[in-house]
Coordinates of C-alpha atoms and ligand atoms in Angstrom, one line a residue:
Chain A
M77 CA 7.9 17.9 7.4
I78 CA 5.3 18.0 10.1
R79 CA 2.8 19.3 7.5
T80 CA 3.4 16.3 5.3
A81 CA 3.1 14.0 8.3
V82 CA -0.2 15.6 9.3
T83 CA -1.6 15.1 5.8
L84 CA -0.4 11.4 5.9
E85 CA -2.3 10.9 9.2
V86 CA -5.5 12.2 7.7
H87 CA -5.1 9.7 4.9
K88 CA -4.3 6.9 7.3
S89 CA -7.3 7.6 9.4
R90 CA -9.6 6.3 6.7
R91 CA -11.8 3.5 7.8
L92 CA -10.6 3.8 11.4
R93 CA -14.2 5.1 12.2
V94 CA -12.8 8.1 14.0
G95 CA -15.9 10.1 13.0
V96 CA -18.3 7.5 14.0
L97 CA -16.7 7.0 17.4
C98 CA -16.9 10.8 18.0
L99 CA -20.5 10.9 16.9
V100 CA -21.4 8.1 19.3
M101 CA -19.7 9.9 22.1
V102 CA -21.5 13.2 21.4
A103 CA -24.8 11.5 21.0
S104 CA -24.5 9.5 24.2
V105 CA -23.3 12.5 26.3
V106 CA -26.1 14.7 25.0
A107 CA -28.7 12.0 25.4
L108 CA -27.6 11.0 29.0
A109 CA -27.1 14.5 30.2
G110 CA -30.3 15.8 28.6
M111 CA -32.5 13.0 29.9
N112 CA -33.7 15.0 32.8
L113 CA -35.0 17.7 30.5
F114 CA -38.0 15.6 29.9
S115 CA -39.0 14.8 33.5
D116 CA -42.0 16.9 34.8
A117 CA -40.2 17.9 37.9
T118 CA -37.4 19.5 35.9
R119 CA -39.7 21.1 33.5
A120 CA -41.5 22.9 36.3
G121 CA -38.4 24.9 37.0
F122 CA -37.6 25.9 33.4
S123 CA -38.6 29.5 34.1
D124 CA -37.4 29.7 37.7
P125 CA -33.7 30.9 38.1
A126 CA -33.7 29.5 41.7
A127 CA -34.4 26.0 40.3
Q128 CA -31.0 26.3 38.4
P129 CA -32.2 24.4 35.2
W130 CA -29.1 25.3 33.2
E131 CA -26.7 24.6 36.0
A132 CA -28.2 21.1 36.5
L133 CA -27.8 20.4 32.8
L134 CA -24.2 21.6 32.8
L135 CA -23.3 19.5 35.8
N136 CA -24.8 16.5 34.1
Q137 CA -22.5 17.2 31.1
V138 CA -19.5 17.3 33.5
L139 CA -20.5 14.0 34.9
M140 CA -21.1 12.3 31.6
T141 CA -18.0 13.7 30.0
A142 CA -15.8 12.5 32.9
M143 CA -17.3 9.1 32.3
T144 CA -16.8 8.9 28.5
A145 CA -14.1 11.3 27.4
P146 CA -11.1 9.3 28.9
I147 CA -12.3 6.3 27.1
L148 CA -12.8 8.1 23.8
V149 CA -9.4 9.6 24.0
A150 CA -7.8 6.2 24.8
V151 CA -9.7 4.5 21.9
L152 CA -8.8 7.2 19.3
A153 CA -5.1 7.3 20.3
G154 CA -5.0 3.5 20.3
R155 CA -6.5 3.1 16.9
Q156 CA -4.4 5.8 15.2
V157 CA -1.2 4.3 16.7
D158 CA -1.9 0.6 16.4
I159 CA -1.9 0.8 12.6
E160 CA 1.8 1.7 12.8
H161 CA 2.6 -1.3 15.0
Q162 CA 0.5 -3.7 12.8
G163 CA 1.6 -2.4 9.5
R164 CA 5.3 -1.8 10.3
G165 CA 4.6 1.9 9.7
W166 CA 7.3 3.0 12.1
T167 CA 10.0 1.5 9.9
L168 CA 8.3 2.6 6.7
A169 CA 8.2 6.2 7.9
R170 CA 11.7 6.0 9.4
V171 CA 13.4 5.0 6.2
A172 CA 11.5 7.8 4.5
G173 CA 12.9 10.3 6.9
F174 CA 10.0 10.6 9.4
G175 CA 10.9 9.6 13.0
P176 CA 8.3 8.0 15.3
G177 CA 8.1 11.2 17.3
T178 CA 7.1 13.2 14.2
L179 CA 4.4 10.6 13.6
C180 CA 3.1 11.0 17.2
R181 CA 3.1 14.8 16.9
A182 CA 1.2 14.6 13.6
K183 CA -1.3 12.2 15.2
A184 CA -1.8 14.6 18.1
V185 CA -2.6 17.4 15.6
V186 CA -5.1 15.4 13.7
L187 CA -6.9 13.8 16.7
G188 CA -6.6 17.1 18.6
V189 CA -8.7 18.8 15.9
V190 CA -11.2 16.0 16.0
L191 CA -11.5 16.1 19.8
T192 CA -11.8 19.8 19.8
L193 CA -14.7 19.7 17.3
T194 CA -16.3 16.9 19.2
T195 CA -16.1 18.8 22.5
G196 CA -17.4 21.9 21.0
A197 CA -20.3 20.1 19.3
Q198 CA -21.2 18.4 22.5
S199 CA -21.6 21.7 24.4
V200 CA -23.5 23.5 21.6
L201 CA -25.9 20.6 21.2
L202 CA -26.6 20.3 24.9
L203 CA -27.2 24.1 25.0
G204 CA -29.5 23.7 22.0
A205 CA -31.3 20.8 23.7
G206 CA -32.0 23.0 26.7
L207 CA -33.4 25.8 24.6
A208 CA -35.5 23.4 22.6
A209 CA -36.9 21.8 25.7
G210 CA -38.1 25.2 26.7
I211 CA -35.8 26.6 29.4
T212 CA -36.6 30.3 29.5
V213 CA -34.0 31.4 32.1
A214 CA -31.0 33.0 30.4
P215 CA -28.2 30.4 29.8
P216 CA -24.9 31.0 31.6
L217 CA -22.9 31.2 28.4
A218 CA -19.6 32.5 29.8
L219 CA -19.5 29.7 32.4
W220 CA -20.4 27.1 29.8
G221 CA -17.8 28.5 27.4
R222 CA -15.1 28.5 30.0
Y223 CA -15.8 24.9 30.9
T224 CA -15.8 23.8 27.2
F225 CA -12.5 25.6 26.7
C226 CA -10.9 23.9 29.7
L227 CA -12.3 20.5 28.6
V228 CA -10.7 20.9 25.2
L229 CA -7.3 21.5 26.9
V230 CA -7.6 18.6 29.3
N231 CA -8.7 16.3 26.4
L232 CA -5.6 17.4 24.5
A233 CA -3.3 16.7 27.4
L234 CA -4.7 13.3 27.9
L235 CA -4.5 12.7 24.2
C236 CA -0.8 13.3 24.3
L237 CA -0.4 10.9 27.2
H238 CA -2.3 8.2 25.4
L239 CA -0.5 8.6 22.1
W240 CA 2.8 8.2 23.9
L241 CA 1.5 5.2 25.8
A242 CA 0.1 3.6 22.7
A243 CA 3.4 4.1 20.9
R244 CA 5.5 2.7 23.7
V245 CA 3.3 -0.3 24.6
E246 CA 2.4 -2.3 21.5
H247 CA -0.5 -4.1 23.2
Q248 CA -3.4 -1.7 22.8
L249 CA -5.5 -3.2 25.5
V250 CA -3.1 -1.6 28.0
G251 CA -4.0 1.9 26.8
L252 CA -7.7 1.1 26.8
G253 CA -7.4 -0.3 30.3
V254 CA -5.7 2.8 31.5
G255 CA -8.4 4.9 29.9
L256 CA -11.1 2.9 31.7
L257 CA -9.4 3.3 35.0
G258 CA -9.0 7.0 34.2
A259 CA -12.7 7.3 33.6
F260 CA -13.4 5.8 37.0
Y261 CA -11.0 8.1 38.6
A262 CA -12.5 11.1 36.8
V263 CA -16.0 10.3 38.1
F264 CA -14.8 9.6 41.6
S265 CA -12.9 12.8 41.6
L266 CA -16.2 14.6 41.3
L267 CA -17.3 13.1 44.6
M268 CA -14.0 13.1 46.4
P269 CA -12.4 16.1 48.1
V270 CA -11.3 18.8 45.7
W271 CA -7.5 18.2 46.1
A272 CA -7.9 14.6 44.8
A273 CA -8.8 15.9 41.4
Y274 CA -5.3 17.4 41.0
L275 CA -3.4 14.2 41.8
L276 CA -3.8 12.3 38.5
P277 CA -4.3 13.5 35.0
W278 CA -7.8 12.1 34.8
G279 CA -8.9 14.1 37.9
Y280 CA -8.7 17.2 35.8
Y281 CA -12.0 16.3 34.2
A282 CA -13.5 16.9 37.6
A283 CA -11.2 19.8 38.5
I284 CA -12.5 21.9 35.6
S285 CA -16.1 21.5 36.7
P286 CA -17.6 25.0 36.7
L287 CA -20.1 24.1 39.4
A288 CA -19.9 22.6 42.9
M289 CA -22.5 21.5 45.4
S290 CA -23.0 23.8 48.4
G291 CA -25.8 22.5 50.6
D292 CA -28.6 21.7 48.2
H293 CA -27.5 24.5 45.9
L294 CA -25.1 24.6 42.9
V295 CA -22.5 27.3 43.2
R296 CA -20.0 28.5 40.6
S297 CA -16.6 27.0 40.9
G298 CA -13.6 26.3 38.7
P299 CA -10.1 24.9 38.6
V300 CA -7.2 26.4 40.5
P301 CA -5.8 28.3 37.5
W302 CA -2.1 27.8 38.3
L303 CA -2.5 24.1 39.0
L304 CA -4.4 23.6 35.7
A305 CA -1.7 25.7 33.8
L306 CA 1.0 23.6 35.5
F307 CA -0.6 20.4 34.4
L308 CA -1.2 21.5 30.8
G309 CA 2.3 22.9 30.5
A310 CA 3.9 19.7 31.9
A311 CA 1.8 17.5 29.6
A312 CA 2.8 19.5 26.5
T313 CA 6.5 19.7 27.5
L314 CA 6.8 16.1 28.4
F315 CA 5.0 15.0 25.2
L316 CA 7.3 17.1 23.0
L317 CA 10.4 15.9 24.9
A318 CA 9.2 12.3 24.5
C319 CA 8.7 12.8 20.8
R320 CA 12.1 14.2 20.4
R321 CA 13.6 11.2 22.2
L322 CA 11.6 8.9 19.9
D323 CA 12.9 10.7 16.8
R324 CA 16.5 10.3 18.0
S325 CA 16.1 6.7 19.1
E326 CA 16.9 3.7 16.9
G327 CA 14.1 1.6 15.3
G328 CA 10.5 1.9 16.4
P329 CA 9.1 3.3 19.6
A330 CA 8.0 0.2 21.4
Chain B
M69 CA 35.4 0.0 -9.1
S70 CA 33.5 2.4 -6.8
H71 CA 31.6 1.2 -3.8
V72 CA 28.1 2.3 -2.9
I73 CA 28.2 0.8 0.6
T74 CA 31.4 0.5 2.6
T75 CA 31.7 -0.4 6.3
E76 CA 34.7 -0.4 8.5
G77 CA 34.7 -2.6 11.5
L78 CA 30.9 -2.6 11.8
T79 CA 29.9 -4.2 15.0
K80 CA 26.7 -4.7 17.0
T81 CA 26.6 -6.1 20.5
Y82 CA 23.5 -6.8 22.6
G83 CA 24.6 -6.9 26.2
S84 CA 27.6 -9.2 26.1
R85 CA 26.6 -10.9 22.8
T86 CA 28.2 -9.8 19.7
V87 CA 25.8 -10.5 16.9
V88 CA 27.6 -8.6 14.1
D89 CA 31.4 -8.6 14.4
S90 CA 33.8 -6.2 12.7
L91 CA 32.3 -6.2 9.2
D92 CA 34.2 -4.6 6.3
L93 CA 31.6 -4.7 3.6
R94 CA 32.3 -3.5 0.1
V95 CA 29.2 -3.3 -2.1
P96 CA 30.3 -2.4 -5.7
E97 CA 28.1 0.0 -7.7
G98 CA 25.7 -1.5 -10.2
C99 CA 25.8 -5.1 -9.1
V100 CA 23.6 -7.5 -7.3
Y101 CA 25.3 -8.2 -4.0
G102 CA 24.1 -11.5 -2.4
F103 CA 24.3 -11.3 1.4
L104 CA 24.2 -14.8 2.7
G105 CA 24.2 -16.5 6.0
P106 CA 22.3 -19.0 8.1
N107 CA 19.4 -18.0 10.4
G108 CA 20.6 -15.8 13.1
S109 CA 23.9 -15.0 11.6
G110 CA 23.2 -11.2 11.7
K111 CA 22.0 -10.3 8.2
S112 CA 19.0 -8.4 9.2
T113 CA 20.9 -6.6 12.0
T114 CA 23.6 -5.6 9.5
M115 CA 21.0 -4.3 7.0
K116 CA 19.2 -2.4 9.8
M117 CA 22.5 -0.7 10.7
L118 CA 23.1 0.2 7.0
L119 CA 19.7 1.9 7.1
S120 CA 20.3 3.5 10.4
L121 CA 17.4 1.6 12.0
V122 CA 19.8 0.1 14.6
R123 CA 22.7 2.0 16.0
P124 CA 26.1 0.3 15.5
S125 CA 28.0 -0.4 18.7
R126 CA 31.2 0.3 16.8
G127 CA 32.5 1.0 13.3
A128 CA 31.5 3.3 10.5
I129 CA 29.2 3.1 7.5
S130 CA 29.3 5.1 4.4
V131 CA 26.6 5.1 1.7
F132 CA 27.1 6.9 -1.6
G133 CA 30.4 8.0 -0.3
R134 CA 28.8 9.9 2.7
P135 CA 28.9 8.8 6.3
M136 CA 25.5 7.3 7.4
D137 CA 24.7 8.3 11.0
R138 CA 22.0 9.9 13.0
R139 CA 22.6 13.3 11.5
T140 CA 22.6 12.2 7.9
R141 CA 20.0 9.4 8.0
H142 CA 17.0 11.6 7.3
E143 CA 18.7 12.7 4.1
L144 CA 20.3 9.4 3.0
S145 CA 17.7 6.7 3.9
P146 CA 15.0 8.1 1.6
M147 CA 17.4 7.6 -1.3
I148 CA 17.6 3.9 -0.5
G149 CA 14.8 1.6 -1.4
S150 CA 14.5 -0.9 1.4
L151 CA 12.6 -3.9 2.7
I152 CA 13.6 -5.2 6.1
E153 CA 12.2 -8.4 7.6
S154 CA 8.5 -8.5 7.1
P155 CA 7.0 -6.1 4.6
P156 CA 5.2 -2.9 5.6
G157 CA 1.6 -2.1 4.7
Y158 CA -1.5 -0.7 6.5
G159 CA -4.0 -3.5 6.7
H160 CA -7.1 -1.3 6.8
L161 CA -6.1 0.5 3.6
T162 CA -6.1 -0.8 0.1
G163 CA -3.0 -1.4 -2.0
W164 CA -3.6 1.9 -3.8
E165 CA -4.1 3.8 -0.5
N166 CA -0.9 2.4 0.8
M167 CA 1.0 3.4 -2.2
A168 CA -0.6 6.9 -2.0
I169 CA 0.8 7.2 1.5
V170 CA 4.3 6.3 0.2
R171 CA 3.9 8.7 -2.7
R172 CA 3.1 11.6 -0.4
M173 CA 5.8 10.6 2.1
L174 CA 8.5 10.7 -0.5
G175 CA 7.0 13.3 -2.8
L176 CA 6.8 10.9 -5.8
S177 CA 4.7 11.2 -8.9
E178 CA 1.7 9.1 -9.9
R179 CA 3.7 7.7 -12.8
Q180 CA 6.4 6.4 -10.5
V181 CA 3.9 4.6 -8.3
R182 CA 2.1 3.0 -11.3
R183 CA 5.4 1.8 -12.7
A184 CA 6.4 0.2 -9.5
I185 CA 3.1 -1.6 -9.2
A186 CA 3.3 -2.8 -12.8
T187 CA 6.8 -4.1 -12.1
V188 CA 5.7 -6.3 -9.2
R189 CA 2.5 -7.2 -11.1
L190 CA 0.1 -6.3 -8.3
G191 CA -2.2 -4.3 -10.5
D192 CA -5.2 -6.6 -10.1
H193 CA -5.2 -6.5 -6.3
M194 CA -4.7 -2.8 -5.7
D195 CA -8.3 -2.2 -4.8
Q196 CA -8.2 -4.9 -2.2
R197 CA -7.4 -4.2 1.5
V198 CA -3.9 -5.2 2.4
R199 CA -5.3 -7.2 5.4
A200 CA -6.6 -9.6 2.9
Y201 CA -3.3 -10.0 1.0
S202 CA -1.4 -13.3 1.0
L203 CA 2.2 -13.2 2.2
G204 CA 3.5 -13.1 -1.3
M205 CA 1.2 -10.2 -2.2
K206 CA 2.3 -8.3 0.8
Q207 CA 5.9 -8.9 -0.1
R208 CA 5.3 -7.6 -3.6
L209 CA 3.6 -4.5 -2.2
G210 CA 6.6 -4.0 0.0
I211 CA 9.0 -4.3 -3.0
A212 CA 6.8 -1.8 -4.9
M213 CA 7.1 0.6 -2.0
A214 CA 10.9 0.3 -2.1
L215 CA 11.0 0.6 -5.9
A216 CA 8.6 3.5 -6.4
R217 CA 11.3 6.1 -5.5
E218 CA 13.5 4.8 -8.3
P219 CA 16.4 4.4 -6.0
R220 CA 20.0 4.0 -7.0
L221 CA 20.4 1.5 -4.1
L222 CA 18.1 -1.2 -3.0
V223 CA 18.6 -3.0 0.3
L224 CA 16.3 -6.0 0.4
D225 CA 16.1 -8.4 3.4
E226 CA 14.9 -11.8 2.2
P227 CA 12.6 -10.3 -0.5
T228 CA 11.6 -13.7 -1.8
N229 CA 10.2 -14.8 1.5
G230 CA 6.8 -16.3 1.0
L231 CA 6.9 -16.1 -2.8
D232 CA 6.2 -19.1 -5.0
P233 CA 8.8 -20.4 -7.5
S234 CA 7.5 -18.3 -10.3
G235 CA 7.4 -15.3 -8.0
I236 CA 11.0 -15.9 -7.0
E237 CA 12.0 -16.1 -10.6
E238 CA 10.2 -12.8 -11.3
I239 CA 12.1 -11.1 -8.5
R240 CA 15.3 -12.6 -9.7
E241 CA 14.7 -11.2 -13.2
L242 CA 13.6 -7.9 -11.8
L243 CA 16.7 -7.4 -9.7
L244 CA 19.0 -8.4 -12.6
S245 CA 17.3 -5.9 -14.9
L246 CA 17.6 -3.2 -12.2
A247 CA 21.3 -4.0 -11.9
D248 CA 21.5 -3.6 -15.7
E249 CA 20.1 -0.2 -15.4
G250 CA 22.9 0.7 -12.9
V251 CA 20.9 0.2 -9.7
T252 CA 23.0 -1.4 -6.9
V253 CA 21.0 -4.2 -5.2
M254 CA 22.0 -5.7 -1.9
V255 CA 19.8 -8.8 -1.2
S256 CA 20.0 -11.1 1.7
S257 CA 19.0 -14.8 1.9
H258 CA 19.7 -17.8 4.0
L259 CA 19.4 -19.9 0.9
L260 CA 22.4 -19.8 -1.3
D261 CA 20.4 -21.3 -4.2
E262 CA 18.2 -18.3 -4.3
V263 CA 20.8 -15.6 -4.8
D264 CA 23.3 -17.8 -6.6
R265 CA 21.8 -17.2 -10.0
M266 CA 21.5 -13.4 -9.6
A267 CA 24.3 -12.2 -7.4
S268 CA 27.7 -11.4 -9.0
V269 CA 29.3 -10.6 -5.7
L270 CA 28.7 -12.5 -2.5
G271 CA 29.1 -11.6 1.1
I272 CA 28.8 -14.6 3.4
L273 CA 28.1 -14.2 7.1
G274 CA 28.7 -16.9 9.7
R275 CA 27.9 -16.1 13.3
G276 CA 28.2 -12.4 12.8
R277 CA 31.5 -12.5 10.9
L278 CA 32.2 -12.0 7.3
V279 CA 33.6 -15.3 6.3
F280 CA 33.8 -14.5 2.6
Q281 CA 33.4 -11.5 0.3
G282 CA 34.0 -11.6 -3.4
T283 CA 32.8 -13.0 -6.7
R284 CA 31.2 -16.3 -7.1
E285 CA 34.3 -17.5 -9.0
A286 CA 36.6 -16.5 -6.2
L287 CA 34.4 -18.5 -3.8
F288 CA 34.9 -21.6 -6.0
D289 CA 38.6 -21.0 -6.2
R290 CA 38.9 -20.9 -2.5
S291 CA 37.6 -24.4 -2.1
V292 CA 39.8 -27.4 -3.1
P293 CA 37.9 -29.6 -5.4
D294 CA 36.9 -33.1 -4.2
L295 CA 38.6 -36.2 -5.5
V296 CA 36.6 -39.1 -6.9
V297 CA 38.3 -42.5 -7.1
D298 CA 36.5 -44.9 -9.4
T299 CA 36.9 -48.4 -8.1
P300 CA 34.7 -51.6 -8.1
E301 CA 35.8 -52.3 -4.5
P302 CA 35.0 -49.1 -2.5
R303 CA 34.6 -51.2 0.7
R304 CA 38.3 -52.1 0.7
A305 CA 39.3 -48.6 0.0
L306 CA 37.4 -47.4 3.0
E307 CA 38.8 -50.1 5.2
L308 CA 42.2 -48.6 4.6
G309 CA 41.1 -45.6 6.7
I310 CA 41.0 -43.1 3.9
P311 CA 38.8 -40.1 4.9
A312 CA 36.3 -40.7 2.2
V313 CA 32.6 -41.3 1.6
R314 CA 31.2 -43.9 -0.7
V315 CA 29.6 -42.7 -3.9
R316 CA 28.3 -44.6 -6.9
G317 CA 31.2 -46.5 -8.6
G318 CA 33.8 -45.5 -6.1
V319 CA 34.7 -43.2 -3.2
R320 CA 34.9 -39.4 -2.8
V321 CA 37.6 -37.7 -0.8
S322 CA 37.2 -34.1 0.2
G323 CA 39.8 -31.4 0.0
T324 CA 43.0 -33.1 -0.8
T325 CA 46.2 -31.4 -2.0
D326 CA 48.1 -32.6 -5.0
D327 CA 50.7 -34.4 -2.7
G328 CA 47.8 -35.9 -0.8
T329 CA 46.3 -37.3 -4.0
A330 CA 49.6 -38.9 -5.0
E331 CA 50.0 -40.5 -1.6
L332 CA 46.4 -41.7 -1.7
V333 CA 46.8 -43.4 -5.1
R334 CA 50.0 -45.0 -3.9
R335 CA 48.3 -46.5 -0.9
L336 CA 45.4 -47.8 -2.9
V337 CA 47.7 -49.5 -5.5
H338 CA 50.0 -50.8 -2.7
H339 CA 47.0 -52.6 -1.2
D340 CA 45.8 -54.0 -4.5
V341 CA 42.7 -51.9 -4.7
P342 CA 41.8 -51.7 -8.3
V343 CA 41.8 -48.0 -9.4
H344 CA 39.9 -47.5 -12.6
G345 CA 40.1 -43.7 -12.6
V346 CA 40.9 -40.7 -10.5
R347 CA 39.3 -37.3 -11.2
R348 CA 38.7 -33.9 -9.6
V349 CA 35.1 -32.7 -9.2
R350 CA 34.0 -29.2 -8.3
R351 CA 32.1 -29.0 -5.1
S352 CA 28.7 -27.4 -5.3
L353 CA 28.4 -23.9 -4.1
E354 CA 26.0 -25.1 -1.4
E355 CA 28.7 -27.3 0.1
V356 CA 31.3 -24.5 0.0
F357 CA 28.7 -22.2 1.8
M358 CA 28.1 -24.9 4.4
D359 CA 31.7 -25.3 5.1
L360 CA 32.2 -21.6 5.5
T361 CA 29.3 -21.0 7.8
G362 CA 29.3 -24.2 9.8
R363 CA 26.8 -26.9 9.2
E364 CA 24.5 -26.2 12.1
G365 CA 21.7 -23.7 12.2
L366 CA 20.9 -23.9 8.5
S367 CA 17.4 -24.2 7.3
Ligands
LIG278 N1 17.1 -6.5 19.7 C1 17.9 -7.6 19.9 N2 18.3 -7.9 21.1 C2 19.0 -9.0 21.4 N3 19.5 -9.9 20.4 C3 19.1 -9.6 19.1 C4 18.3 -8.5 18.8 N4 18.1 -8.4 17.5 C5 18.7 -9.5 17.0 N5 19.3 -10.2 18.0 C6 20.1 -11.4 17.8 O1 21.1 -11.2 16.8 C7 21.3 -12.4 16.1 C8 21.2 -12.0 14.6 O2 19.9 -11.7 14.3 P1 19.5 -11.3 12.8 O3 18.0 -11.1 12.8 O4 20.3 -10.2 12.3 O5 19.8 -12.7 12.0 P2 19.5 -13.0 10.5 O6 20.8 -13.3 9.9 O7 18.7 -11.9 9.9 O8 18.6 -14.3 10.6 P3 17.4 -14.9 9.7 O9 17.9 -15.6 8.6 O10 16.7 -15.8 10.7 O11 16.5 -13.7 9.4 C9 20.3 -13.4 16.5 O12 20.9 -14.3 17.3 C10 19.3 -12.6 17.4 O13 18.9 -13.4 18.4
LIG279 MG1 16.7 -11.8 9.1

């Protein structure tokens, strides 16, 4: 059942410009985060580990991602769910034996794959940009990899939240507004004390930052593992419970 | 006669408002069942309950002889072709793409889909996006989606909504031919005229209650025919205080018994009103319908 539902979502996503949106997101993050690579001051430190050229690039990615990812997630979830509200898809699916919760889970699978690919591509391209620009210090691959992995997980958690919101609230501007506020919160979390990042889901874009400022130096950092695990576990559990409730409810989800 | 849909005491309340009240529906197999009622009488709510889209507050539903509830709906509802309120259709996809979604959802064959499209005559517009469809085209697509699975039962809520007269005629012929093939069709309307010529069994709702269920003939039989008195002096007849309305060449009295007729004629003759003729006329189905459901709230 869920496999059929996933196939259906892939077919429904036609013309929703999911791919284009993700490409724009990747391109803008890579362009904005990599901008400094071309300033002379930065180039001077390309072969000096003390100048931390990779760390600077990675921190730029964290900032740009915090700014854009919440919005991308909100837009993708909104588009993929809005078609059901507009086209009476909930009823169509329900009388064919697919509850709204099943539809939401299928959407999570499809968009989850897309977001994972987008996130991966973003990190790889940025790494490539650094190499192409001529950074000769060895890149901190493990650190970058860990950040990318955490980012994928946080994106998926937020995706679940936005899918649920988009299904429950028919007006899609609400989801988009929440995404925008979330982006603000994510960016501010990077500047606020560490604990603030753990208060709201969007703060986790900052909490997973692999680097922190210490004096005028960047030091390795990372999320509190059990807090991150708790957040991800709670998001997954609540989403699945909400989907089950939607499947058992009458009519549509809104 | 076996019944495809039966309900016992089917009731829906929203808060303290009862919008569907103790319905005992009997939809016989292989007929077109016209489900009639003025706006807001509870037709859509009832049909949603039949499809398990709305949970009944009370009562039981059985479809194909099996109870329809939350546990069985995933099995039963795909066997019913349905169209409830406005038709479904993804606006950003073409007609074909929409039908492909339905085909995958129900595991249908390409042939079934093509047949359904040919039946509703939407073939020329299938490459167009549904967003650009007219209401009538959307309605046809919705009917095609309901038909593609070749169901034994169709539940259609105002399927002729937005169709032009020739479209309505097409749907009428389509439903009749489906019934000939043994498909049971339950079709709702707030216009008696629309279902009158296709439904062999009628169920009439008035304010959530089933005020009539049976054949068209039984509905006529229930109403007492009107009496027309031909007279060149209708004014004088009316001045006698007879509960009548003036019609061409006389007056028309509604719903009189045989004794009442005798008494009426006696009074007219006694007051020297010239009576040229007295005859019974059948009331139109529309009038019977209006009497049953109350005259207000009809569009
Ligand atoms: N979700 C709801 N909450 C509260 N009241 C509702 C709800 N759905 C329907 N109603 C009420 O139930 C009554 C019956 O509505 P329904 O849509 O079944 O009527 P209908 O016979 O289909 O009318 P129409 O011919 O206009 O389609 C209406 O008075 C409506 O206001
Ligand atoms: Mg209705």
